[in-house]
Amino acid sequence: PNPPKYERNMEFYAWCKERGMYVHAPDPYYFRGINKDGMGYVETNWNLPLWEQITLARQNIYDGTWVKAPSQGWMFVPLVKYHGGWPQCCVEPAGFLHGEWEFYLSMYFA
């Protein structure tokens, strides 16, 4: 019999950690091998126009710091169409929309 999905995931995370691999996953299992977890990651936000996404991402970063250090979290930038949406939801080609792209980069890396 195969182990449950949870146990397989935990074994995989431990296997990666033993080999010095860093795992960014949407699972908050730091003691089992995860190095970073999503910081307020809400997939439906990526259907919104870019400035609304940026505003919500900024709020999600702030809210996420109540439960973890900023360096424990990761975020997402929709470079291409993701979960539906229309062209106004994407930063493509990367860097073409200078204002939005620069705001994302400064928000996530500053």
PDB file of N, CA and C in Angstrom:
ATOM      1  N   PRO A   1       0.830  -1.201   0.000  1.00  0.00           N
ATOM      2  CA  PRO A   1       0.000   0.000   0.000  1.00  0.00           C
ATOM      3  C   PRO A   1       0.871   1.259   0.000  1.00  0.00           C
ATOM      4  N   ASN A   2       0.428   2.252  -0.745  1.00  0.00           N
ATOM      5  CA  ASN A   2       1.129   3.529  -0.804  1.00  0.00           C
ATOM      6  C   ASN A   2       0.810   4.374   0.423  1.00  0.00           C
ATOM      7  N   PRO A   3       1.812   5.105   0.912  1.00  0.00           N
ATOM      8  CA  PRO A   3       1.521   5.995   2.048  1.00  0.00           C
ATOM      9  C   PRO A   3       0.600   7.123   1.597  1.00  0.00           C
ATOM     10  N   PRO A   4      -0.127   7.719   2.516  1.00  0.00           N
ATOM     11  CA  PRO A   4      -0.998   8.845   2.158  1.00  0.00           C
ATOM     12  C   PRO A   4      -0.179   9.976   1.539  1.00  0.00           C
ATOM     13  N   LYS A   5      -0.857  10.803   0.775  1.00  0.00           N
ATOM     14  CA  LYS A   5      -0.201  11.909   0.069  1.00  0.00           C
ATOM     15  C   LYS A   5       0.591  12.797   1.029  1.00  0.00           C
ATOM     16  N   TYR A   6       0.031  13.088   2.187  1.00  0.00           N
ATOM     17  CA  TYR A   6       0.708  13.945   3.160  1.00  0.00           C
ATOM     18  C   TYR A   6       2.062  13.360   3.533  1.00  0.00           C
ATOM     19  N   GLU A   7       2.083  12.079   3.867  1.00  0.00           N
ATOM     20  CA  GLU A   7       3.342  11.437   4.274  1.00  0.00           C
ATOM     21  C   GLU A   7       4.344  11.402   3.126  1.00  0.00           C
ATOM     22  N   ARG A   8       3.880  11.165   1.912  1.00  0.00           N
ATOM     23  CA  ARG A   8       4.786  11.186   0.750  1.00  0.00           C
ATOM     24  C   ARG A   8       5.403  12.560   0.590  1.00  0.00           C
ATOM     25  N   ASN A   9       4.591  13.586   0.748  1.00  0.00           N
ATOM     26  CA  ASN A   9       5.111  14.952   0.651  1.00  0.00           C
ATOM     27  C   ASN A   9       6.147  15.220   1.736  1.00  0.00           C
ATOM     28  N   MET A  10       5.857  14.816   2.962  1.00  0.00           N
ATOM     29  CA  MET A  10       6.776  15.057   4.066  1.00  0.00           C
ATOM     30  C   MET A  10       8.094  14.318   3.846  1.00  0.00           C
ATOM     31  N   GLU A  11       8.028  13.089   3.339  1.00  0.00           N
ATOM     32  CA  GLU A  11       9.242  12.328   3.033  1.00  0.00           C
ATOM     33  C   GLU A  11      10.052  13.011   1.938  1.00  0.00           C
ATOM     34  N   PHE A  12       9.356  13.528   0.933  1.00  0.00           N
ATOM     35  CA  PHE A  12      10.043  14.236  -0.149  1.00  0.00           C
ATOM     36  C   PHE A  12      10.717  15.501   0.375  1.00  0.00           C
ATOM     37  N   TYR A  13      10.028  16.277   1.213  1.00  0.00           N
ATOM     38  CA  TYR A  13      10.604  17.492   1.774  1.00  0.00           C
ATOM     39  C   TYR A  13      11.846  17.159   2.604  1.00  0.00           C
ATOM     40  N   ALA A  14      11.768  16.104   3.411  1.00  0.00           N
ATOM     41  CA  ALA A  14      12.916  15.688   4.228  1.00  0.00           C
ATOM     42  C   ALA A  14      14.075  15.239   3.343  1.00  0.00           C
ATOM     43  N   TRP A  15      13.762  14.501   2.272  1.00  0.00           N
ATOM     44  CA  TRP A  15      14.784  14.034   1.328  1.00  0.00           C
ATOM     45  C   TRP A  15      15.506  15.233   0.714  1.00  0.00           C
ATOM     46  N   CYS A  16      14.756  16.245   0.310  1.00  0.00           N
ATOM     47  CA  CYS A  16      15.356  17.451  -0.274  1.00  0.00           C
ATOM     48  C   CYS A  16      16.228  18.170   0.744  1.00  0.00           C
ATOM     49  N   LYS A  17      15.732  18.297   1.970  1.00  0.00           N
ATOM     50  CA  LYS A  17      16.474  19.012   3.003  1.00  0.00           C
ATOM     51  C   LYS A  17      17.795  18.317   3.306  1.00  0.00           C
ATOM     52  N   GLU A  18      17.794  16.991   3.348  1.00  0.00           N
ATOM     53  CA  GLU A  18      19.026  16.228   3.588  1.00  0.00           C
ATOM     54  C   GLU A  18      20.078  16.496   2.520  1.00  0.00           C
ATOM     55  N   ARG A  19      19.659  16.809   1.329  1.00  0.00           N
ATOM     56  CA  ARG A  19      20.565  17.045   0.211  1.00  0.00           C
ATOM     57  C   ARG A  19      20.859  18.527  -0.022  1.00  0.00           C
ATOM     58  N   GLY A  20      20.404  19.367   0.905  1.00  0.00           N
ATOM     59  CA  GLY A  20      20.679  20.795   0.807  1.00  0.00           C
ATOM     60  C   GLY A  20      19.822  21.527  -0.202  1.00  0.00           C
ATOM     61  N   MET A  21      18.703  20.927  -0.590  1.00  0.00           N
ATOM     62  CA  MET A  21      17.796  21.588  -1.534  1.00  0.00           C
ATOM     63  C   MET A  21      16.806  22.457  -0.773  1.00  0.00           C
ATOM     64  N   TYR A  22      16.535  23.628  -1.317  1.00  0.00           N
ATOM     65  CA  TYR A  22      15.576  24.534  -0.714  1.00  0.00           C
ATOM     66  C   TYR A  22      14.238  24.373  -1.403  1.00  0.00           C
ATOM     67  N   VAL A  23      13.197  24.201  -0.620  1.00  0.00           N
ATOM     68  CA  VAL A  23      11.863  23.964  -1.157  1.00  0.00           C
ATOM     69  C   VAL A  23      10.950  25.128  -0.786  1.00  0.00           C
ATOM     70  N   HIS A  24      10.383  25.764  -1.809  1.00  0.00           N
ATOM     71  CA  HIS A  24       9.358  26.793  -1.594  1.00  0.00           C
ATOM     72  C   HIS A  24       8.047  26.122  -1.963  1.00  0.00           C
ATOM     73  N   ALA A  25       7.195  25.933  -1.007  1.00  0.00           N
ATOM     74  CA  ALA A  25       5.960  25.205  -1.252  1.00  0.00           C
ATOM     75  C   ALA A  25       4.800  25.871  -0.533  1.00  0.00           C
ATOM     76  N   PRO A  26       3.583  25.619  -1.008  1.00  0.00           N
ATOM     77  CA  PRO A  26       2.414  26.200  -0.329  1.00  0.00           C
ATOM     78  C   PRO A  26       1.992  25.375   0.886  1.00  0.00           C
ATOM     79  N   ASP A  27       2.973  24.834   1.610  1.00  0.00           N
ATOM     80  CA  ASP A  27       2.705  24.039   2.815  1.00  0.00           C
ATOM     81  C   ASP A  27       3.570  24.584   3.941  1.00  0.00           C
ATOM     82  N   PRO A  28       3.002  24.905   5.101  1.00  0.00           N
ATOM     83  CA  PRO A  28       3.790  25.473   6.196  1.00  0.00           C
ATOM     84  C   PRO A  28       4.434  24.402   7.088  1.00  0.00           C
ATOM     85  N   TYR A  29       5.224  23.503   6.519  1.00  0.00           N
ATOM     86  CA  TYR A  29       5.836  22.416   7.285  1.00  0.00           C
ATOM     87  C   TYR A  29       7.328  22.654   7.426  1.00  0.00           C
ATOM     88  N   TYR A  30       7.698  23.709   8.145  1.00  0.00           N
ATOM     89  CA  TYR A  30       9.094  24.106   8.263  1.00  0.00           C
ATOM     90  C   TYR A  30       9.951  23.033   8.919  1.00  0.00           C
ATOM     91  N   PHE A  31       9.417  22.310   9.879  1.00  0.00           N
ATOM     92  CA  PHE A  31      10.213  21.307  10.581  1.00  0.00           C
ATOM     93  C   PHE A  31      10.344  20.010   9.797  1.00  0.00           C
ATOM     94  N   ARG A  32       9.664  19.902   8.688  1.00  0.00           N
ATOM     95  CA  ARG A  32       9.754  18.701   7.856  1.00  0.00           C
ATOM     96  C   ARG A  32      10.515  18.955   6.557  1.00  0.00           C
ATOM     97  N   GLY A  33      11.028  20.160   6.342  1.00  0.00           N
ATOM     98  CA  GLY A  33      11.861  20.386   5.176  1.00  0.00           C
ATOM     99  C   GLY A  33      11.516  21.581   4.308  1.00  0.00           C
ATOM    100  N   ILE A  34      10.411  22.242   4.565  1.00  0.00           N
ATOM    101  CA  ILE A  34      10.041  23.409   3.766  1.00  0.00           C
ATOM    102  C   ILE A  34      10.870  24.603   4.224  1.00  0.00           C
ATOM    103  N   ASN A  35      11.353  25.385   3.281  1.00  0.00           N
ATOM    104  CA  ASN A  35      12.144  26.558   3.624  1.00  0.00           C
ATOM    105  C   ASN A  35      11.332  27.841   3.548  1.00  0.00           C
ATOM    106  N   LYS A  36      10.354  27.877   2.642  1.00  0.00           N
ATOM    107  CA  LYS A  36       9.509  29.063   2.516  1.00  0.00           C
ATOM    108  C   LYS A  36       8.083  28.638   2.208  1.00  0.00           C
ATOM    109  N   ASP A  37       7.162  29.470   2.651  1.00  0.00           N
ATOM    110  CA  ASP A  37       5.735  29.222   2.465  1.00  0.00           C
ATOM    111  C   ASP A  37       5.147  30.461   1.791  1.00  0.00           C
ATOM    112  N   GLY A  38       4.012  30.293   1.133  1.00  0.00           N
ATOM    113  CA  GLY A  38       3.353  31.428   0.494  1.00  0.00           C
ATOM    114  C   GLY A  38       3.039  32.531   1.486  1.00  0.00           C
ATOM    115  N   MET A  39       3.174  33.755   1.038  1.00  0.00           N
ATOM    116  CA  MET A  39       2.899  34.914   1.891  1.00  0.00           C
ATOM    117  C   MET A  39       1.587  35.528   1.429  1.00  0.00           C
ATOM    118  N   GLY A  40       0.481  35.088   2.016  1.00  0.00           N
ATOM    119  CA  GLY A  40      -0.814  35.628   1.642  1.00  0.00           C
ATOM    120  C   GLY A  40      -1.205  35.307   0.219  1.00  0.00           C
ATOM    121  N   TYR A  41      -0.807  34.154  -0.250  1.00  0.00           N
ATOM    122  CA  TYR A  41      -1.020  33.755  -1.643  1.00  0.00           C
ATOM    123  C   TYR A  41      -2.485  33.416  -1.880  1.00  0.00           C
ATOM    124  N   VAL A  42      -3.152  34.172  -2.753  1.00  0.00           N
ATOM    125  CA  VAL A  42      -4.557  33.949  -3.088  1.00  0.00           C
ATOM    126  C   VAL A  42      -4.664  33.907  -4.615  1.00  0.00           C
ATOM    127  N   GLU A  43      -4.855  32.720  -5.180  1.00  0.00           N
ATOM    128  CA  GLU A  43      -4.811  32.568  -6.636  1.00  0.00           C
ATOM    129  C   GLU A  43      -5.851  33.386  -7.376  1.00  0.00           C
ATOM    130  N   THR A  44      -7.006  33.600  -6.796  1.00  0.00           N
ATOM    131  CA  THR A  44      -8.043  34.357  -7.506  1.00  0.00           C
ATOM    132  C   THR A  44      -7.666  35.827  -7.682  1.00  0.00           C
ATOM    133  N   ASN A  45      -6.693  36.306  -6.914  1.00  0.00           N
ATOM    134  CA  ASN A  45      -6.249  37.696  -7.088  1.00  0.00           C
ATOM    135  C   ASN A  45      -5.639  37.930  -8.460  1.00  0.00           C
ATOM    136  N   TRP A  46      -5.143  36.878  -9.105  1.00  0.00           N
ATOM    137  CA  TRP A  46      -4.439  37.051 -10.376  1.00  0.00           C
ATOM    138  C   TRP A  46      -5.395  37.258 -11.545  1.00  0.00           C
ATOM    139  N   ASN A  47      -6.693  37.279 -11.286  1.00  0.00           N
ATOM    140  CA  ASN A  47      -7.685  37.625 -12.304  1.00  0.00           C
ATOM    141  C   ASN A  47      -8.019  39.113 -12.289  1.00  0.00           C
ATOM    142  N   LEU A  48      -7.474  39.835 -11.340  1.00  0.00           N
ATOM    143  CA  LEU A  48      -7.784  41.257 -11.195  1.00  0.00           C
ATOM    144  C   LEU A  48      -6.832  42.109 -12.041  1.00  0.00           C
ATOM    145  N   PRO A  49      -7.226  43.341 -12.369  1.00  0.00           N
ATOM    146  CA  PRO A  49      -6.300  44.252 -13.054  1.00  0.00           C
ATOM    147  C   PRO A  49      -5.032  44.448 -12.210  1.00  0.00           C
ATOM    148  N   LEU A  50      -3.918  44.745 -12.879  1.00  0.00           N
ATOM    149  CA  LEU A  50      -2.609  44.761 -12.225  1.00  0.00           C
ATOM    150  C   LEU A  50      -2.521  45.631 -10.972  1.00  0.00           C
ATOM    151  N   TRP A  51      -3.031  46.848 -11.017  1.00  0.00           N
ATOM    152  CA  TRP A  51      -2.881  47.698  -9.837  1.00  0.00           C
ATOM    153  C   TRP A  51      -3.686  47.173  -8.660  1.00  0.00           C
ATOM    154  N   GLU A  52      -4.793  46.500  -8.914  1.00  0.00           N
ATOM    155  CA  GLU A  52      -5.534  45.866  -7.814  1.00  0.00           C
ATOM    156  C   GLU A  52      -4.739  44.690  -7.258  1.00  0.00           C
ATOM    157  N   GLN A  53      -4.097  43.906  -8.142  1.00  0.00           N
ATOM    158  CA  GLN A  53      -3.235  42.811  -7.685  1.00  0.00           C
ATOM    159  C   GLN A  53      -2.108  43.340  -6.810  1.00  0.00           C
ATOM    160  N   ILE A  54      -1.490  44.415  -7.264  1.00  0.00           N
ATOM    161  CA  ILE A  54      -0.361  44.995  -6.537  1.00  0.00           C
ATOM    162  C   ILE A  54      -0.804  45.472  -5.155  1.00  0.00           C
ATOM    163  N   THR A  55      -1.951  46.130  -5.098  1.00  0.00           N
ATOM    164  CA  THR A  55      -2.466  46.612  -3.818  1.00  0.00           C
ATOM    165  C   THR A  55      -2.741  45.443  -2.871  1.00  0.00           C
ATOM    166  N   LEU A  56      -3.391  44.399  -3.372  1.00  0.00           N
ATOM    167  CA  LEU A  56      -3.683  43.240  -2.528  1.00  0.00           C
ATOM    168  C   LEU A  56      -2.406  42.500  -2.130  1.00  0.00           C
ATOM    169  N   ALA A  57      -1.440  42.405  -3.036  1.00  0.00           N
ATOM    170  CA  ALA A  57      -0.182  41.730  -2.711  1.00  0.00           C
ATOM    171  C   ALA A  57       0.527  42.462  -1.579  1.00  0.00           C
ATOM    172  N   ARG A  58       0.523  43.786  -1.644  1.00  0.00           N
ATOM    173  CA  ARG A  58       1.152  44.591  -0.585  1.00  0.00           C
ATOM    174  C   ARG A  58       0.466  44.333   0.758  1.00  0.00           C
ATOM    175  N   GLN A  59      -0.845  44.258   0.739  1.00  0.00           N
ATOM    176  CA  GLN A  59      -1.599  43.970   1.962  1.00  0.00           C
ATOM    177  C   GLN A  59      -1.296  42.554   2.445  1.00  0.00           C
ATOM    178  N   ASN A  60      -1.209  41.602   1.521  1.00  0.00           N
ATOM    179  CA  ASN A  60      -0.914  40.215   1.900  1.00  0.00           C
ATOM    180  C   ASN A  60       0.471  40.073   2.517  1.00  0.00           C
ATOM    181  N   ILE A  61       1.443  40.834   2.010  1.00  0.00           N
ATOM    182  CA  ILE A  61       2.775  40.803   2.608  1.00  0.00           C
ATOM    183  C   ILE A  61       2.704  41.305   4.049  1.00  0.00           C
ATOM    184  N   TYR A  62       2.044  42.425   4.240  1.00  0.00           N
ATOM    185  CA  TYR A  62       1.898  42.981   5.591  1.00  0.00           C
ATOM    186  C   TYR A  62       1.196  41.986   6.508  1.00  0.00           C
ATOM    187  N   ASP A  63       0.064  41.446   6.055  1.00  0.00           N
ATOM    188  CA  ASP A  63      -0.681  40.488   6.886  1.00  0.00           C
ATOM    189  C   ASP A  63       0.146  39.245   7.175  1.00  0.00           C
ATOM    190  N   GLY A  64       0.935  38.785   6.192  1.00  0.00           N
ATOM    191  CA  GLY A  64       1.744  37.584   6.382  1.00  0.00           C
ATOM    192  C   GLY A  64       2.833  37.735   7.421  1.00  0.00           C
ATOM    193  N   THR A  65       3.287  38.968   7.652  1.00  0.00           N
ATOM    194  CA  THR A  65       4.356  39.166   8.631  1.00  0.00           C
ATOM    195  C   THR A  65       3.865  39.050  10.074  1.00  0.00           C
ATOM    196  N   TRP A  66       2.579  38.904  10.273  1.00  0.00           N
ATOM    197  CA  TRP A  66       2.064  38.671  11.627  1.00  0.00           C
ATOM    198  C   TRP A  66       2.286  37.229  12.060  1.00  0.00           C
ATOM    199  N   VAL A  67       2.449  36.324  11.092  1.00  0.00           N
ATOM    200  CA  VAL A  67       2.592  34.906  11.443  1.00  0.00           C
ATOM    201  C   VAL A  67       3.943  34.315  11.045  1.00  0.00           C
ATOM    202  N   LYS A  68       4.771  35.066  10.299  1.00  0.00           N
ATOM    203  CA  LYS A  68       6.099  34.575   9.929  1.00  0.00           C
ATOM    204  C   LYS A  68       6.996  35.751   9.590  1.00  0.00           C
ATOM    205  N   ALA A  69       8.292  35.500   9.633  1.00  0.00           N
ATOM    206  CA  ALA A  69       9.263  36.530   9.242  1.00  0.00           C
ATOM    207  C   ALA A  69       9.173  36.729   7.732  1.00  0.00           C
ATOM    208  N   PRO A  70       9.401  37.932   7.236  1.00  0.00           N
ATOM    209  CA  PRO A  70       9.306  38.172   5.789  1.00  0.00           C
ATOM    210  C   PRO A  70      10.162  37.217   4.953  1.00  0.00           C
ATOM    211  N   SER A  71      11.319  36.819   5.465  1.00  0.00           N
ATOM    212  CA  SER A  71      12.184  35.922   4.697  1.00  0.00           C
ATOM    213  C   SER A  71      11.654  34.496   4.622  1.00  0.00           C
ATOM    214  N   GLN A  72      10.601  34.176   5.375  1.00  0.00           N
ATOM    215  CA  GLN A  72       9.995  32.842   5.310  1.00  0.00           C
ATOM    216  C   GLN A  72       8.911  32.754   4.250  1.00  0.00           C
ATOM    217  N   GLY A  73       8.592  33.839   3.587  1.00  0.00           N
ATOM    218  CA  GLY A  73       7.481  33.837   2.640  1.00  0.00           C
ATOM    219  C   GLY A  73       7.929  34.060   1.211  1.00  0.00           C
ATOM    220  N   TRP A  74       7.096  33.651   0.285  1.00  0.00           N
ATOM    221  CA  TRP A  74       7.305  33.929  -1.137  1.00  0.00           C
ATOM    222  C   TRP A  74       6.009  34.435  -1.723  1.00  0.00           C
ATOM    223  N   MET A  75       6.129  35.204  -2.796  1.00  0.00           N
ATOM    224  CA  MET A  75       4.960  35.745  -3.484  1.00  0.00           C
ATOM    225  C   MET A  75       5.053  35.410  -4.962  1.00  0.00           C
ATOM    226  N   PHE A  76       4.160  35.938  -5.740  1.00  0.00           N
ATOM    227  CA  PHE A  76       3.996  35.538  -7.132  1.00  0.00           C
ATOM    228  C   PHE A  76       3.747  36.773  -7.984  1.00  0.00           C
ATOM    229  N   VAL A  77       4.288  36.782  -9.199  1.00  0.00           N
ATOM    230  CA  VAL A  77       4.008  37.841 -10.174  1.00  0.00           C
ATOM    231  C   VAL A  77       3.517  37.164 -11.446  1.00  0.00           C
ATOM    232  N   PRO A  78       2.308  37.479 -11.921  1.00  0.00           N
ATOM    233  CA  PRO A  78       1.773  36.831 -13.119  1.00  0.00           C
ATOM    234  C   PRO A  78       2.396  37.386 -14.401  1.00  0.00           C
ATOM    235  N   LEU A  79       3.466  36.752 -14.866  1.00  0.00           N
ATOM    236  CA  LEU A  79       4.109  37.201 -16.102  1.00  0.00           C
ATOM    237  C   LEU A  79       3.270  36.870 -17.321  1.00  0.00           C
ATOM    238  N   VAL A  80       2.529  35.765 -17.260  1.00  0.00           N
ATOM    239  CA  VAL A  80       1.666  35.355 -18.360  1.00  0.00           C
ATOM    240  C   VAL A  80       0.261  35.117 -17.806  1.00  0.00           C
ATOM    241  N   LYS A  81      -0.685  34.869 -18.687  1.00  0.00           N
ATOM    242  CA  LYS A  81      -2.071  34.618 -18.286  1.00  0.00           C
ATOM    243  C   LYS A  81      -2.115  33.468 -17.283  1.00  0.00           C
ATOM    244  N   TYR A  82      -2.764  33.689 -16.171  1.00  0.00           N
ATOM    245  CA  TYR A  82      -2.795  32.731 -15.074  1.00  0.00           C
ATOM    246  C   TYR A  82      -4.195  32.709 -14.486  1.00  0.00           C
ATOM    247  N   HIS A  83      -4.810  31.573 -14.423  1.00  0.00           N
ATOM    248  CA  HIS A  83      -6.178  31.432 -13.890  1.00  0.00           C
ATOM    249  C   HIS A  83      -7.171  32.338 -14.607  1.00  0.00           C
ATOM    250  N   GLY A  84      -7.169  32.272 -15.904  1.00  0.00           N
ATOM    251  CA  GLY A  84      -8.108  33.100 -16.656  1.00  0.00           C
ATOM    252  C   GLY A  84      -7.599  34.515 -16.754  1.00  0.00           C
ATOM    253  N   GLY A  85      -8.473  35.425 -16.577  1.00  0.00           N
ATOM    254  CA  GLY A  85      -8.066  36.826 -16.643  1.00  0.00           C
ATOM    255  C   GLY A  85      -7.918  37.300 -18.074  1.00  0.00           C
ATOM    256  N   TRP A  86      -7.615  38.537 -18.238  1.00  0.00           N
ATOM    257  CA  TRP A  86      -7.486  39.152 -19.542  1.00  0.00           C
ATOM    258  C   TRP A  86      -6.112  39.805 -19.617  1.00  0.00           C
ATOM    259  N   PRO A  87      -5.747  40.405 -20.732  1.00  0.00           N
ATOM    260  CA  PRO A  87      -4.392  40.953 -20.862  1.00  0.00           C
ATOM    261  C   PRO A  87      -4.015  41.959 -19.770  1.00  0.00           C
ATOM    262  N   GLN A  88      -4.966  42.670 -19.226  1.00  0.00           N
ATOM    263  CA  GLN A  88      -4.654  43.645 -18.178  1.00  0.00           C
ATOM    264  C   GLN A  88      -4.222  42.983 -16.871  1.00  0.00           C
ATOM    265  N   CYS A  89      -4.284  41.645 -16.798  1.00  0.00           N
ATOM    266  CA  CYS A  89      -3.922  40.929 -15.577  1.00  0.00           C
ATOM    267  C   CYS A  89      -2.479  40.438 -15.595  1.00  0.00           C
ATOM    268  N   CYS A  90      -1.764  40.637 -16.678  1.00  0.00           N
ATOM    269  CA  CYS A  90      -0.431  40.052 -16.840  1.00  0.00           C
ATOM    270  C   CYS A  90       0.638  41.123 -17.003  1.00  0.00           C
ATOM    271  N   VAL A  91       1.829  40.810 -16.526  1.00  0.00           N
ATOM    272  CA  VAL A  91       2.993  41.661 -16.749  1.00  0.00           C
ATOM    273  C   VAL A  91       3.785  40.981 -17.866  1.00  0.00           C
ATOM    274  N   GLU A  92       3.282  41.091 -19.077  1.00  0.00           N
ATOM    275  CA  GLU A  92       3.943  40.452 -20.214  1.00  0.00           C
ATOM    276  C   GLU A  92       3.940  41.394 -21.401  1.00  0.00           C
ATOM    277  N   PRO A  93       5.007  41.523 -22.128  1.00  0.00           N
ATOM    278  CA  PRO A  93       6.283  40.869 -21.819  1.00  0.00           C
ATOM    279  C   PRO A  93       6.909  41.483 -20.572  1.00  0.00           C
ATOM    280  N   ALA A  94       7.687  40.688 -19.859  1.00  0.00           N
ATOM    281  CA  ALA A  94       8.265  41.131 -18.589  1.00  0.00           C
ATOM    282  C   ALA A  94       9.021  42.439 -18.780  1.00  0.00           C
ATOM    283  N   GLY A  95       8.688  43.404 -17.970  1.00  0.00           N
ATOM    284  CA  GLY A  95       9.356  44.693 -18.026  1.00  0.00           C
ATOM    285  C   GLY A  95       8.711  45.685 -18.983  1.00  0.00           C
ATOM    286  N   PHE A  96       7.770  45.241 -19.806  1.00  0.00           N
ATOM    287  CA  PHE A  96       7.137  46.147 -20.766  1.00  0.00           C
ATOM    288  C   PHE A  96       6.312  47.210 -20.046  1.00  0.00           C
ATOM    289  N   LEU A  97       5.573  46.798 -19.030  1.00  0.00           N
ATOM    290  CA  LEU A  97       4.783  47.736 -18.235  1.00  0.00           C
ATOM    291  C   LEU A  97       5.674  48.231 -17.097  1.00  0.00           C
ATOM    292  N   HIS A  98       6.498  49.185 -17.377  1.00  0.00           N
ATOM    293  CA  HIS A  98       7.558  49.585 -16.456  1.00  0.00           C
ATOM    294  C   HIS A  98       7.052  49.931 -15.065  1.00  0.00           C
ATOM    295  N   GLY A  99       5.988  50.704 -14.966  1.00  0.00           N
ATOM    296  CA  GLY A  99       5.504  51.101 -13.647  1.00  0.00           C
ATOM    297  C   GLY A  99       5.087  49.913 -12.796  1.00  0.00           C
ATOM    298  N   GLU A 100       4.278  49.040 -13.354  1.00  0.00           N
ATOM    299  CA  GLU A 100       3.807  47.885 -12.605  1.00  0.00           C
ATOM    300  C   GLU A 100       4.950  46.934 -12.271  1.00  0.00           C
ATOM    301  N   TRP A 101       5.809  46.665 -13.250  1.00  0.00           N
ATOM    302  CA  TRP A 101       6.914  45.730 -13.053  1.00  0.00           C
ATOM    303  C   TRP A 101       7.864  46.252 -11.977  1.00  0.00           C
ATOM    304  N   GLU A 102       8.219  47.519 -12.047  1.00  0.00           N
ATOM    305  CA  GLU A 102       9.117  48.097 -11.058  1.00  0.00           C
ATOM    306  C   GLU A 102       8.488  48.113  -9.672  1.00  0.00           C
ATOM    307  N   PHE A 103       7.189  48.349  -9.613  1.00  0.00           N
ATOM    308  CA  PHE A 103       6.523  48.343  -8.313  1.00  0.00           C
ATOM    309  C   PHE A 103       6.548  46.948  -7.706  1.00  0.00           C
ATOM    310  N   TYR A 104       6.233  45.929  -8.519  1.00  0.00           N
ATOM    311  CA  TYR A 104       6.318  44.546  -8.044  1.00  0.00           C
ATOM    312  C   TYR A 104       7.710  44.235  -7.512  1.00  0.00           C
ATOM    313  N   LEU A 105       8.742  44.523  -8.298  1.00  0.00           N
ATOM    314  CA  LEU A 105      10.111  44.205  -7.895  1.00  0.00           C
ATOM    315  C   LEU A 105      10.510  44.924  -6.610  1.00  0.00           C
ATOM    316  N   SER A 106      10.191  46.204  -6.510  1.00  0.00           N
ATOM    317  CA  SER A 106      10.556  46.934  -5.301  1.00  0.00           C
ATOM    318  C   SER A 106       9.773  46.438  -4.097  1.00  0.00           C
ATOM    319  N   MET A 107       8.534  46.049  -4.298  1.00  0.00           N
ATOM    320  CA  MET A 107       7.708  45.563  -3.198  1.00  0.00           C
ATOM    321  C   MET A 107       8.227  44.214  -2.689  1.00  0.00           C
ATOM    322  N   TYR A 108       8.616  43.330  -3.580  1.00  0.00           N
ATOM    323  CA  TYR A 108       9.040  41.989  -3.186  1.00  0.00           C
ATOM    324  C   TYR A 108      10.491  41.916  -2.737  1.00  0.00           C
ATOM    325  N   PHE A 109      11.346  42.768  -3.281  1.00  0.00           N
ATOM    326  CA  PHE A 109      12.768  42.667  -2.953  1.00  0.00           C
ATOM    327  C   PHE A 109      13.281  43.763  -2.031  1.00  0.00           C
ATOM    328  N   ALA A 110      12.498  44.770  -1.779  1.00  0.00           N
ATOM    329  CA  ALA A 110      12.985  45.869  -0.934  1.00  0.00           C
ATOM    330  C   ALA A 110      12.700  45.599   0.523  1.00  0.00           C
TER     331      ALA A 110
END
